[in-house]
Short mmCIF file of C-alpha atoms in Angstrom, two decimals:
data_model
loop_
_atom_site.label_atom_id
_atom_site.label_comp_id
_atom_site.label_asym_id
_atom_site.label_seq_id
_atom_site.Cartn_x
_atom_site.Cartn_y
_atom_site.Cartn_z
CA UNK A 1 26.54 -12.13 12.77
CA UNK A 2 22.77 -12.18 13.30
CA UNK A 3 20.53 -9.16 13.02
CA UNK A 4 16.97 -8.37 13.99
CA UNK A 5 14.77 -10.89 12.18
CA UNK A 6 12.52 -8.11 10.89
CA UNK A 7 15.47 -6.53 9.09
CA UNK A 8 16.28 -9.88 7.48
CA UNK A 9 12.82 -9.78 5.85
CA UNK A 10 13.70 -6.60 3.94
CA UNK A 11 14.69 -7.37 0.35
CA UNK A 12 17.21 -5.17 -1.49
CA UNK A 13 15.89 -2.58 -3.94
CA UNK A 14 17.39 -4.07 -7.10
CA UNK A 15 17.02 -0.92 -9.16
CA UNK A 16 19.69 0.78 -7.02
CA UNK A 17 22.27 -1.82 -8.03
CA UNK A 18 21.25 -1.42 -11.66
CA UNK A 19 21.51 2.37 -11.33
CA UNK A 20 25.03 2.00 -9.96
CA UNK A 21 25.99 -0.16 -12.94
CA UNK A 22 24.39 2.29 -15.37
CA UNK A 23 26.27 5.20 -13.82
CA UNK A 24 29.54 3.28 -14.05
CA UNK A 25 28.91 2.65 -17.76
CA UNK A 26 28.15 6.33 -18.21
CA UNK A 27 31.39 7.28 -16.45
CA UNK A 28 33.22 4.96 -18.85
CA UNK A 29 31.89 6.94 -21.81
CA UNK A 30 28.73 5.04 -22.79
CA UNK A 31 25.59 6.97 -23.77
CA UNK A 32 23.14 5.55 -21.22
CA UNK A 33 19.43 6.38 -21.38
CA UNK A 34 18.09 6.38 -17.83
CA UNK A 35 14.55 5.05 -17.54
CA UNK A 36 15.03 3.22 -14.26
CA UNK A 37 14.61 5.70 -11.39
CA UNK A 38 11.40 7.53 -10.48
CA UNK A 39 12.82 11.02 -10.80
CA UNK A 40 12.03 13.20 -13.83
CA UNK A 41 14.78 15.30 -15.36
CA UNK A 42 13.11 18.57 -14.30
CA UNK A 43 14.92 20.73 -11.71
CA UNK A 44 13.12 21.93 -8.60
CA UNK A 45 10.92 24.89 -9.66
CA UNK A 46 12.60 28.28 -9.38
CA UNK A 47 10.13 29.77 -6.86
CA UNK A 48 10.86 26.89 -4.45
CA UNK A 49 14.63 27.32 -4.78
CA UNK A 50 14.32 31.07 -4.25
CA UNK A 51 12.19 30.49 -1.15
CA UNK A 52 14.80 28.04 0.14
CA UNK A 53 17.57 30.60 -0.32
CA UNK A 54 15.47 33.24 1.42
CA UNK A 55 14.78 30.91 4.35
CA UNK A 56 18.47 30.24 4.85
CA UNK A 57 19.34 33.92 4.56
CA UNK A 58 16.67 34.74 7.14
CA UNK A 59 18.13 32.18 9.56
CA UNK A 60 15.27 29.67 9.39
CA UNK A 61 17.46 26.78 10.43
CA UNK A 62 16.13 25.90 13.88
CA UNK A 63 13.68 23.13 14.77
CA UNK A 64 10.03 23.44 13.89
CA UNK A 65 7.30 21.67 15.89
CA UNK A 66 7.35 17.91 15.36
CA UNK A 67 4.16 18.04 13.27
CA UNK A 68 5.65 20.71 11.02
CA UNK A 69 5.71 24.43 10.36
CA UNK A 70 2.21 25.77 11.14
CA UNK A 71 2.18 27.91 7.98
CA UNK A 72 2.98 24.88 5.83
CA UNK A 73 0.26 22.78 7.46
CA UNK A 74 -2.17 25.63 6.71
CA UNK A 75 -0.97 25.78 3.10
CA UNK A 76 -1.48 22.04 2.66
CA UNK A 77 -4.98 22.32 4.13
CA UNK A 78 -5.72 25.16 1.69
CA UNK A 79 -4.47 22.89 -1.12
CA UNK A 80 -7.13 20.30 -0.25
CA UNK A 81 -9.82 22.96 -0.15
CA UNK A 82 -8.82 24.53 -3.47
CA UNK A 83 -8.21 21.38 -5.50
CA UNK A 84 -10.42 18.75 -3.88
CA UNK A 85 -13.23 20.80 -2.40
CA UNK A 86 -12.75 19.49 1.12
CA UNK A 87 -11.92 21.38 4.29
CA UNK A 88 -9.16 19.74 6.30
CA UNK A 89 -8.18 20.86 9.77
CA UNK A 90 -4.45 21.74 9.55
CA UNK A 91 -3.97 20.01 12.90
CA UNK A 92 -4.66 16.70 11.11
CA UNK A 93 -1.60 17.23 8.88
CA UNK A 94 1.86 16.11 9.99
CA UNK A 95 4.81 17.24 7.86
CA UNK A 96 7.40 14.47 7.55
CA UNK A 97 10.90 13.79 6.16
CA UNK A 98 9.66 12.60 2.77
CA UNK A 99 6.68 10.34 2.21
CA UNK A 100 8.85 7.63 3.77
CA UNK A 101 8.57 9.45 7.09
CA UNK A 102 4.79 9.46 6.74
CA UNK A 103 4.75 5.74 5.92
CA UNK A 104 6.94 5.06 8.93
CA UNK A 105 4.56 6.87 11.26
CA UNK A 106 1.47 5.22 9.77
CA UNK A 107 2.92 1.72 9.84
CA UNK A 108 4.08 2.02 13.44
CA UNK A 109 0.68 3.29 14.54
CA UNK A 110 -1.53 0.92 12.57
CA UNK A 111 0.32 -2.41 12.28
CA UNK A 112 2.05 -4.76 14.66
CA UNK A 113 2.80 -8.42 15.39
CA UNK A 114 -0.18 -10.62 14.58
CA UNK A 115 -1.77 -8.04 12.29
CA UNK A 116 -2.27 -8.55 8.56
CA UNK A 117 -2.15 -5.83 5.91
CA UNK A 118 -3.73 -5.97 2.47
CA UNK A 119 -2.05 -4.33 -0.51
CA UNK A 120 -1.83 -4.85 -4.24
CA UNK A 121 0.83 -6.93 -5.95
CA UNK A 122 2.65 -5.30 -7.77
CA UNK A 123 3.36 -2.44 -5.42
CA UNK A 124 6.12 -0.10 -4.33
CA UNK A 125 8.29 -2.47 -2.27
CA UNK A 126 8.90 -0.09 0.63
CA UNK A 127 5.17 -0.18 1.40
CA UNK A 128 5.30 -3.83 2.37
CA UNK A 129 8.75 -3.46 3.98
CA UNK A 130 7.51 -0.76 6.37
CA UNK A 131 4.73 -3.11 7.46
CA UNK A 132 7.23 -5.94 7.92
CA UNK A 133 9.39 -3.72 10.12
CA UNK A 134 6.31 -3.10 12.25
CA UNK A 135 6.02 -6.87 12.67
CA UNK A 136 2.88 -7.29 10.54
CA UNK A 137 2.28 -9.80 7.77
CA UNK A 138 1.46 -8.48 4.30
CA UNK A 139 -1.13 -10.20 2.14
CA UNK A 140 -0.04 -9.11 -1.32
CA UNK A 141 -3.12 -9.52 -3.51
CA UNK A 142 -2.32 -10.16 -7.21
CA UNK A 143 -3.94 -7.53 -9.43
CA UNK A 144 -4.12 -7.16 -13.20
CA UNK A 145 -6.10 -5.65 -16.04
CA UNK A 146 -9.40 -7.05 -14.70
CA UNK A 147 -9.20 -4.78 -11.65
CA UNK A 148 -7.38 -1.97 -13.44
CA UNK A 149 -4.14 -3.00 -11.69
CA UNK A 150 -5.69 -1.85 -8.42
CA UNK A 151 -6.86 -3.35 -5.15
CA UNK A 152 -10.57 -2.74 -5.61
CA UNK A 153 -13.44 -3.25 -3.16
CA UNK A 154 -14.17 -6.78 -4.36
CA UNK A 155 -10.59 -7.87 -3.80
CA UNK A 156 -10.45 -6.17 -0.40
CA UNK A 157 -13.60 -7.99 0.69
CA UNK A 158 -12.47 -11.34 -0.71
CA UNK A 159 -9.05 -11.26 0.97
CA UNK A 160 -9.96 -9.70 4.33
CA UNK A 161 -9.28 -12.04 7.27
CA UNK A 162 -10.08 -11.89 10.96
CA UNK A 163 -6.51 -10.69 11.60
CA UNK A 164 -6.57 -8.04 8.87
CA UNK A 165 -6.22 -4.59 10.37
CA UNK A 166 -5.36 -2.41 7.42
CA UNK A 167 -5.77 -2.07 3.66
CA UNK A 168 -3.30 0.06 1.75
CA UNK A 169 -3.95 1.56 -1.69
CA UNK A 170 -1.77 3.59 -4.04
CA UNK A 171 -3.48 5.81 -6.61
CA UNK A 172 -1.88 6.56 -9.02
CA UNK A 173 0.25 3.54 -8.36
CA UNK A 174 3.91 2.72 -8.66
CA UNK A 175 4.80 0.73 -10.78
CA UNK A 176 1.71 0.61 -13.02
CA UNK A 177 0.50 4.23 -13.06
CA UNK A 178 -3.13 3.17 -12.69
CA UNK A 179 -5.79 4.88 -10.59
CA UNK A 180 -9.03 4.27 -8.77
CA UNK A 181 -11.85 6.62 -9.77
CA UNK A 182 -14.13 8.27 -7.22
CA UNK A 183 -16.71 5.48 -7.32
CA UNK A 184 -14.11 2.74 -6.91
CA UNK A 185 -12.38 4.59 -4.10
CA UNK A 186 -15.68 5.15 -2.29
CA UNK A 187 -16.46 1.44 -2.55
CA UNK A 188 -13.13 0.56 -0.91
CA UNK A 189 -13.79 3.10 1.86
CA UNK A 190 -17.18 1.50 2.54
CA UNK A 191 -15.79 -2.04 2.46
CA UNK A 192 -12.96 -1.30 4.89
CA UNK A 193 -15.34 0.55 7.23
CA UNK A 194 -17.76 -2.39 7.18
CA UNK A 195 -14.87 -4.67 8.18
CA UNK A 196 -13.89 -2.38 11.05
CA UNK A 197 -10.42 -1.77 9.63
CA UNK A 198 -8.20 1.15 8.69
CA UNK A 199 -7.45 2.52 5.24
CA UNK A 200 -4.08 3.97 4.23
CA UNK A 201 -3.85 5.63 0.81
CA UNK A 202 -0.62 6.52 -0.96
CA UNK A 203 -1.34 9.66 -3.02
CA UNK A 204 2.30 10.50 -3.76
CA UNK A 205 1.68 10.78 -7.52
CA UNK A 206 -1.66 12.52 -7.08
CA UNK A 207 -0.98 15.64 -9.16
CA UNK A 208 0.38 13.62 -12.08
CA UNK A 209 -2.88 12.48 -13.68
CA UNK A 210 -3.55 12.44 -17.42
CA UNK A 211 -6.93 10.95 -18.22
CA UNK A 212 -9.07 12.46 -15.48
CA UNK A 213 -8.70 15.00 -12.70
CA UNK A 214 -6.74 14.18 -9.55
CA UNK A 215 -8.80 13.12 -6.56
CA UNK A 216 -8.16 12.46 -2.90
CA UNK A 217 -9.73 10.00 -0.53
CA UNK A 218 -9.86 12.97 1.89
CA UNK A 219 -12.85 14.27 -0.07
CA UNK A 220 -14.66 10.98 0.60
CA UNK A 221 -13.86 10.29 4.25
CA UNK A 222 -12.07 11.87 7.20
CA UNK A 223 -11.20 8.42 8.56
CA UNK A 224 -8.51 7.45 6.05
CA UNK A 225 -4.78 7.97 6.51
CA UNK A 226 -3.31 9.74 3.49
CA UNK A 227 0.36 9.84 2.51
CA UNK A 228 1.58 12.52 0.13
CA UNK A 229 4.88 14.05 -0.89
CA UNK A 230 6.57 17.13 -2.31
CA UNK A 231 8.85 14.86 -4.35
CA UNK A 232 6.93 13.83 -7.45
CA UNK A 233 4.41 16.45 -8.63
CA UNK A 234 6.16 19.30 -6.84
CA UNK A 235 9.64 18.29 -8.06
CA UNK A 236 11.38 18.34 -4.66
CA UNK A 237 12.86 14.83 -4.49
CA UNK A 238 16.11 15.69 -2.71
CA UNK A 239 14.46 18.09 -0.27
CA UNK A 240 12.95 15.05 1.50
CA UNK A 241 9.57 16.42 2.48
CA UNK A 242 6.14 14.81 2.67
CA UNK A 243 3.04 14.77 4.82
CA UNK A 244 0.55 12.48 6.52
CA UNK A 245 -3.12 13.44 6.76
CA UNK A 246 -4.65 11.50 9.64
CA UNK A 247 -8.00 11.13 11.40
CA UNK A 248 -8.32 13.52 14.32
CA UNK A 249 -8.05 10.78 16.96
CA UNK A 250 -4.71 9.62 15.54
CA UNK A 251 -2.94 12.98 15.56
CA UNK A 252 -1.72 12.93 19.17
CA UNK A 253 -0.08 9.46 19.07
CA UNK A 254 1.40 10.24 15.64
CA UNK A 255 2.90 13.47 16.98
CA UNK A 256 4.44 11.50 19.86
CA UNK A 257 5.95 9.09 17.36
CA UNK A 258 7.29 11.94 15.25
CA UNK A 259 8.90 13.58 18.29
CA UNK A 260 10.80 10.40 19.03
CA UNK A 261 11.52 9.05 15.54
CA UNK A 262 12.71 12.12 13.63
CA UNK A 263 11.94 15.13 15.86
CA UNK A 264 10.98 17.34 12.87
CA UNK A 265 11.33 17.62 9.11
CA UNK A 266 13.98 19.88 7.56
CA UNK A 267 13.22 23.51 8.45
CA UNK A 268 14.66 25.12 5.27
CA UNK A 269 12.81 22.56 3.14
CA UNK A 270 9.53 23.39 4.88
CA UNK A 271 9.94 27.10 4.26
CA UNK A 272 10.86 26.42 0.63
CA UNK A 273 7.77 24.22 0.18
CA UNK A 274 5.49 27.15 0.99
CA UNK A 275 6.32 28.49 -2.48
CA UNK A 276 5.22 25.21 -4.10
CA UNK A 277 1.59 26.30 -3.72
CA UNK A 278 2.05 29.72 -5.34
CA UNK A 279 0.28 30.46 -8.66
CA UNK A 280 3.66 30.99 -10.35
CA UNK A 281 4.86 27.57 -9.24
CA UNK A 282 1.55 25.92 -10.13
CA UNK A 283 1.92 27.14 -13.72
CA UNK A 284 5.38 25.56 -13.91
CA UNK A 285 4.15 22.28 -12.43
CA UNK A 286 1.17 22.03 -14.77
CA UNK A 287 3.43 22.66 -17.76
CA UNK A 288 5.59 19.78 -16.58
CA UNK A 289 2.58 17.53 -16.07
CA UNK A 290 1.58 18.19 -19.69
CA UNK A 291 5.12 17.38 -20.80
CA UNK A 292 4.98 14.06 -18.94
CA UNK A 293 1.68 13.27 -20.64
CA UNK A 294 3.31 13.87 -24.04
CA UNK A 295 6.18 11.62 -23.02
CA UNK A 296 3.75 8.92 -21.99
CA UNK A 297 1.96 9.11 -25.33
CA UNK A 298 5.21 9.08 -27.30
CA UNK A 299 6.46 6.02 -25.44
CA UNK A 300 3.14 4.22 -25.86
CA UNK A 301 3.21 4.94 -29.59
CA UNK A 302 6.74 3.59 -29.90
CA UNK A 303 5.96 0.45 -27.93
CA UNK A 304 2.80 -0.08 -29.97
CA UNK A 305 4.96 -0.33 -33.08
CA UNK A 306 6.81 -3.14 -31.33
CA UNK A 307 3.57 -4.83 -30.24
CA UNK A 308 4.46 -4.25 -26.59
CA UNK A 309 2.20 -1.43 -25.42
CA UNK A 310 0.21 -2.35 -22.28
CA UNK A 311 -3.47 -3.11 -22.80
CA UNK A 312 -4.36 -0.52 -20.14
CA UNK A 313 -2.28 2.66 -20.55
CA UNK A 314 -1.22 4.32 -17.28
CA UNK A 315 -3.52 7.14 -16.17
CA UNK A 316 -0.99 8.82 -13.89
CA UNK A 317 2.53 8.86 -12.40
CA UNK A 318 5.36 8.39 -14.92
CA UNK A 319 5.71 4.65 -15.36
CA UNK A 320 4.79 1.89 -17.77
CA UNK A 321 4.41 -1.67 -16.47
CA UNK A 322 5.46 -3.83 -19.39
CA UNK A 323 4.87 -7.54 -19.96
CA UNK A 324 8.04 -9.10 -21.44
CA UNK A 325 6.98 -12.76 -21.13
CA UNK A 326 7.26 -13.18 -24.93
CA UNK A 327 10.97 -12.60 -24.59
CA UNK A 328 12.07 -13.60 -21.10
CA UNK A 329 11.08 -15.21 -17.84
CA UNK A 330 13.89 -13.46 -15.97
CA UNK A 331 13.33 -9.71 -15.79
CA UNK A 332 16.55 -9.09 -13.88
CA UNK A 333 18.66 -10.78 -16.56
CA UNK A 334 16.60 -9.01 -19.24
CA UNK A 335 17.31 -5.57 -17.75
CA UNK A 336 20.98 -6.35 -17.25
CA UNK A 337 21.34 -7.48 -20.86
CA UNK A 338 19.48 -4.42 -22.17
CA UNK A 339 21.86 -2.18 -20.25
CA UNK A 340 24.98 -4.02 -21.38
CA UNK A 341 23.97 -4.38 -25.03
CA UNK A 342 22.07 -1.15 -25.72
CA UNK A 343 22.81 1.16 -22.76
CA UNK A 344 19.15 1.50 -21.79
CA UNK A 345 18.43 1.27 -18.05
CA UNK A 346 15.00 0.04 -16.93
CA UNK A 347 13.82 -1.69 -13.75
CA UNK A 348 13.12 -5.42 -13.27
CA UNK A 349 9.58 -6.25 -12.20
CA UNK A 350 10.89 -8.38 -9.34
CA UNK A 351 11.43 -5.16 -7.39
CA UNK A 352 7.66 -4.62 -7.30
CA UNK A 353 5.79 -7.89 -7.81
CA UNK A 354 6.00 -11.03 -5.70
CA UNK A 355 4.00 -12.86 -8.35
CA UNK A 356 4.84 -12.32 -12.02
CA UNK A 357 7.66 -9.87 -11.50
CA UNK A 358 9.97 -12.04 -13.52
CA UNK A 359 7.75 -11.41 -16.56
CA UNK A 360 7.51 -7.61 -16.21
CA UNK A 361 9.66 -4.49 -16.28
CA UNK A 362 9.00 -0.91 -15.25
CA UNK A 363 9.91 1.90 -17.63
CA UNK A 364 10.01 5.46 -16.25
CA UNK A 365 9.29 8.12 -18.87
CA UNK A 366 11.41 10.63 -16.98
CA UNK A 367 13.49 11.90 -19.89
CA UNK A 368 12.64 13.90 -23.04
CA UNK A 369 10.75 12.64 -26.09
CA UNK A 370 13.84 12.50 -28.30
CA UNK A 371 15.61 10.26 -25.78
CA UNK A 372 12.50 8.11 -25.41
CA UNK A 373 12.37 7.63 -29.18
CA UNK A 374 16.04 6.64 -29.17
CA UNK A 375 15.33 4.21 -26.31
CA UNK A 376 12.54 2.58 -28.34
CA UNK A 377 14.93 2.18 -31.30
CA UNK A 378 17.52 0.53 -29.08
CA UNK A 379 14.82 -1.61 -27.51
CA UNK A 380 13.73 -2.76 -30.96
CA UNK A 381 17.30 -3.78 -31.84
CA UNK A 382 17.62 -5.62 -28.56
CA UNK A 383 14.36 -7.54 -29.00
CA UNK A 384 15.26 -8.50 -32.56
CA UNK A 385 18.15 -10.52 -31.13
CA UNK A 386 15.97 -12.39 -28.65
#
């Protein structure tokens, strides 16, 4: 049976198959260390859960406006003012079912057949798949240490074509955890504007920064489209809630899309998310960010002993992008063997990189330091047999 040709262009997310295998091994009694999925072992903060219970008890289960609960849009706007020093009109914020909902809206508005989209390679695969579903062609630009694993202004300018309509950045990025600083981000903004294109910035891991303060492209320009989420920093993965900050002229067509594509985000989740901005919750989240930084440092130290630490440590998110070319040219087989032999689950680079993915793996430092140290010991045993 034949399906829509755009769907046929969507590759499977290999980590989900590996996760299923890891869970089966766990069910069979094996002690599996999970470093494969981008979900830390922290529960949703208590104030958010309490607010969710209160919302349900109060009967907040009916539809909100398509663009989201007005109070939540105001709270997000206040978040930009407090943490990034920029005033954002709440009307420019659309609350979505996860960041995926925001990416869906942005891709459908900005990309279509005949258009080309620039993004870094490696990258989160769904970014390019959303563009493919819109009918656009993705120009995946190989990045590496020379550009800080980012699509910088020089690369944007060099790879822009007449058909290019959009450049997409992710800072901090998945899978590398690297960031653009304010100067680099401003240079990309200027380059895209000079080319007459649009800029879409994935800021999903924005609050999880370790080497310098978080920043937002919203403090540089009001013309960029910004995707963010309550999943990563705010610890609300299963609540499925995100937002899209858009230029004023784009709000009306985006709202029309939202009305037709998903109608509205979850009402109880939106009420719960109001508590995510409270001082009590912020203290919890910052404590967790510090814990993730310690995990990052512990994992880097362990990998350094094995001679495998990346030359550029990640500055944010909770991932390491690791070059395994000394040991394998097949990252999928490498990850499968590591799981079978040592019960450590990590992600093959082929999920993220079109070029060089077979030589890389992604490790998520989403579990405690003791488990990370045990994972390094198992990794060392595994590599000694290669």
